[in-house]
Amino acid sequence: MSLPRLVLVPGLLNDAELWRDQLDGLRDVARPVVADITRGATLDEMAEAVLAVAGPRFALAGFSLGGIVALEVMRRAADRVSHLALLDTTMLPDDADRAAERARLVALAQTPGSFHGFGEKVLLGYLAPQNVVKPAIAGRIRSMTARLGPEVFVRQSRVARPDNRALLGTLDCPVLVLCGEHDSITPPALMRSMAADIPRSRFVLLRGSGHMTPIETPERVTEELRALLARDAGAH
């Protein structure tokens, strides 16, 4: 029997580097591939980018913005998805404060010479306190976000975040809902409420991590994805 396809969807201003450790750690139980959502200007286009690399039947894991994209894929093609992981993401649209902050950051990114990826101040909000000072973690994120650049940041920031609350109760496959304990972008309370609305979900809180769980606690993320893939997709 061939290994299952696993499509990994990165978040805002992320690419395959986000999932580097999981790509290495899952090859014996899956055929992992990273979807490129950096070119899409709408949620529709991002979902199509996922489906283009997915195959007829696949497992799906989305991080942050990638989790929103994963939910859009479920809206379109839930019958093709065997297992679903939602990492540090949301089912809610932007509130007024978040929308205003997003608009401010877009304007700043469009100012010539002002964009340098995720700088020190931004990383303070994305990482657990103990990880901000770790060069291997902070440097990895800075180089990835700086490499992708302002055009990708602006394009992805402008994608409308829908209200997916009604969709959660329709999800009918094994689901992992995972969050870092210090995640201030998509806090644990939000993720717990998401898991509560998904029939076959398992909620996992990762100690020692902020928002960037695949990089901050890579072994635990890999471990939880392996456990998800081991669950019986047909068991209710």
C-alpha positions in Angstrom: 0.0 0.0 0.0 1.4 3.4 -0.9 1.8 6.1 1.7 -0.9 8.7 2.0 -0.4 12.1 0.4 -0.1 14.9 3.1 -0.5 18.5 1.9 1.1 21.1 4.2 -0.2 24.7 3.8 2.1 27.5 5.2 0.9 30.7 6.8 1.3 34.4 6.1 4.7 35.1 4.5 5.8 31.5 5.0 6.9 28.9 2.4 8.2 25.3 2.6 10.8 26.4 5.1 8.1 26.6 7.8 7.5 22.8 7.4 11.2 21.8 7.0 11.3 19.6 10.1 7.9 18.0 9.4 8.9 17.2 5.8 11.9 15.2 7.2 10.0 13.7 10.1 7.0 12.4 8.2 8.4 10.8 5.1 8.2 7.3 6.5 4.4 7.6 7.2 3.3 9.9 4.4 4.2 11.6 1.1 4.3 15.2 2.3 4.2 18.1 -0.1 4.0 21.9 0.6 1.4 23.9 -1.3 2.5 27.3 -2.6 -0.1 29.9 -1.6 2.3 32.9 -2.1 0.9 33.6 -5.6 -2.8 33.6 -4.8 -4.7 37.0 -4.4 -7.9 35.4 -3.1 -8.9 32.5 -0.9 -10.3 30.8 -4.0 -6.9 30.9 -5.7 -5.1 29.7 -2.7 -7.5 26.7 -2.3 -7.0 25.9 -5.9 -3.2 25.9 -5.4 -3.7 23.3 -2.6 -6.0 21.1 -4.7 -3.5 21.3 -7.7 -0.9 19.3 -5.7 -3.3 17.2 -3.6 -4.3 14.2 -5.7 -7.7 12.4 -5.5 -7.4 11.6 -1.7 -5.1 13.3 0.8 -4.5 14.5 4.3 -4.3 18.2 4.9 -2.6 20.4 7.5 -2.8 24.2 7.5 -1.0 26.7 9.7 -2.4 30.1 10.5 -3.5 31.6 7.1 -2.9 28.1 5.8 -5.5 26.9 8.2 -8.0 29.3 6.8 -7.1 28.0 3.3 -7.5 24.5 4.6 -11.0 25.2 5.7 -11.8 26.6 2.3 -10.5 23.4 0.8 -12.9 21.5 3.1 -15.7 23.7 1.9 -14.9 22.6 -1.7 -13.6 19.1 -1.5 -14.2 17.6 2.0 -14.9 14.2 0.4 -11.2 14.0 -0.8 -9.7 14.8 2.6 -8.9 11.8 4.9 -7.5 13.8 7.9 -7.3 17.5 8.8 -4.9 19.4 11.0 -5.6 23.1 11.9 -2.6 24.7 13.6 -2.6 28.1 15.2 -5.4 29.4 13.1 -8.9 30.9 13.3 -12.5 30.3 12.1 -13.4 34.0 12.6 -13.3 37.0 10.3 -11.2 40.0 11.2 -12.7 42.2 13.8 -12.4 46.0 13.4 -9.2 46.2 15.4 -7.5 43.3 13.5 -8.6 44.8 10.1 -7.2 48.2 11.0 -3.9 46.7 12.1 -3.7 44.6 9.0 -4.3 47.8 6.9 -1.6 49.6 8.8 0.9 46.9 8.2 0.0 46.8 4.5 0.6 50.5 4.2 3.9 50.2 6.0 5.0 47.3 3.8 4.3 49.5 0.7 6.6 52.2 1.9 9.9 51.9 0.0 12.7 50.6 2.1 10.6 49.9 5.2 10.0 46.1 4.8 12.5 43.7 6.3 10.3 40.6 7.0 9.4 39.9 10.6 11.5 42.2 12.6 12.2 42.2 16.4 8.9 43.8 17.4 6.8 41.5 15.2 8.6 38.4 16.4 7.8 39.4 20.0 4.1 38.8 19.2 4.8 35.6 17.2 7.1 33.6 19.5 7.1 32.4 23.0 9.3 34.7 25.2 12.1 32.1 25.6 12.3 31.6 21.8 12.7 35.3 20.7 16.3 35.2 21.9 17.2 31.9 20.1 19.0 32.7 16.9 18.2 29.4 15.3 14.4 30.1 15.6 14.3 33.9 15.2 16.8 34.0 12.3 15.1 31.2 10.4 11.8 33.1 10.5 13.4 36.5 9.6 15.2 35.0 6.6 12.1 33.3 5.3 9.9 36.4 5.6 12.5 38.7 4.2 13.0 36.4 1.2 9.3 36.3 0.3 9.1 40.1 0.5 6.6 42.9 0.7 4.6 41.9 -2.4 3.6 38.5 -1.0 2.9 40.1 2.4 0.5 42.7 0.9 -1.2 40.2 -1.3 -1.8 37.7 1.5 -2.8 40.3 4.0 -5.5 41.6 1.7 -7.2 38.2 1.4 -10.6 38.2 3.0 -10.8 36.1 6.2 -14.3 34.5 6.2 -16.6 33.4 9.1 -16.1 29.7 9.1 -18.0 28.9 12.3 -20.9 27.2 10.5 -18.4 25.0 8.6 -16.8 23.4 11.7 -19.8 21.2 12.6 -19.8 19.7 9.1 -16.3 18.4 9.2 -16.5 14.6 9.2 -12.9 13.3 9.3 -10.3 13.0 12.1 -9.2 16.6 13.0 -6.2 17.8 15.0 -6.6 21.3 16.5 -3.2 22.5 17.8 -2.0 25.7 19.4 1.0 27.0 21.2 0.4 28.0 24.8 1.9 31.5 24.3 0.1 32.1 20.9 -1.2 35.7 21.1 -2.2 35.7 17.4 -4.7 32.8 17.6 -4.9 32.3 21.4 -5.6 28.9 23.0 -9.1 29.9 24.1 -10.0 30.6 20.5 -8.5 27.3 19.4 -10.3 25.4 22.2 -13.6 26.8 21.1 -12.8 25.8 17.5 -12.1 22.2 18.6 -15.3 22.1 20.6 -17.3 22.8 17.5 -15.6 20.0 15.4 -17.2 16.6 15.9 -14.0 14.4 15.6 -11.4 16.8 16.8 -8.5 16.4 19.3 -7.2 19.6 20.9 -3.5 19.8 21.7 -1.8 22.7 23.5 2.0 22.8 23.0 4.0 24.0 26.0 7.0 26.3 25.3 5.6 27.6 22.0 4.0 30.8 20.7 2.3 31.1 17.3 5.0 29.5 15.2 4.6 25.9 16.4 6.1 24.1 13.4 9.4 25.9 14.0 9.3 26.5 17.8 8.4 22.9 18.8 9.0 20.9 15.6 9.3 17.5 17.2 6.0 17.8 18.9 4.2 19.1 15.8 5.6 16.1 13.9 4.5 13.7 16.6 1.0 15.1 16.6 0.7 14.9 12.9 1.9 11.3 13.0 -0.8 10.5 15.6 -3.4 12.2 13.4 -2.5 10.1 10.4 -2.7 7.0 12.5 -6.3 7.6 13.4 -8.9 5.6 11.5 -10.5 7.9 8.9 -13.6 5.8 8.7 -14.2 5.5 12.5 -17.1 7.6 13.9 
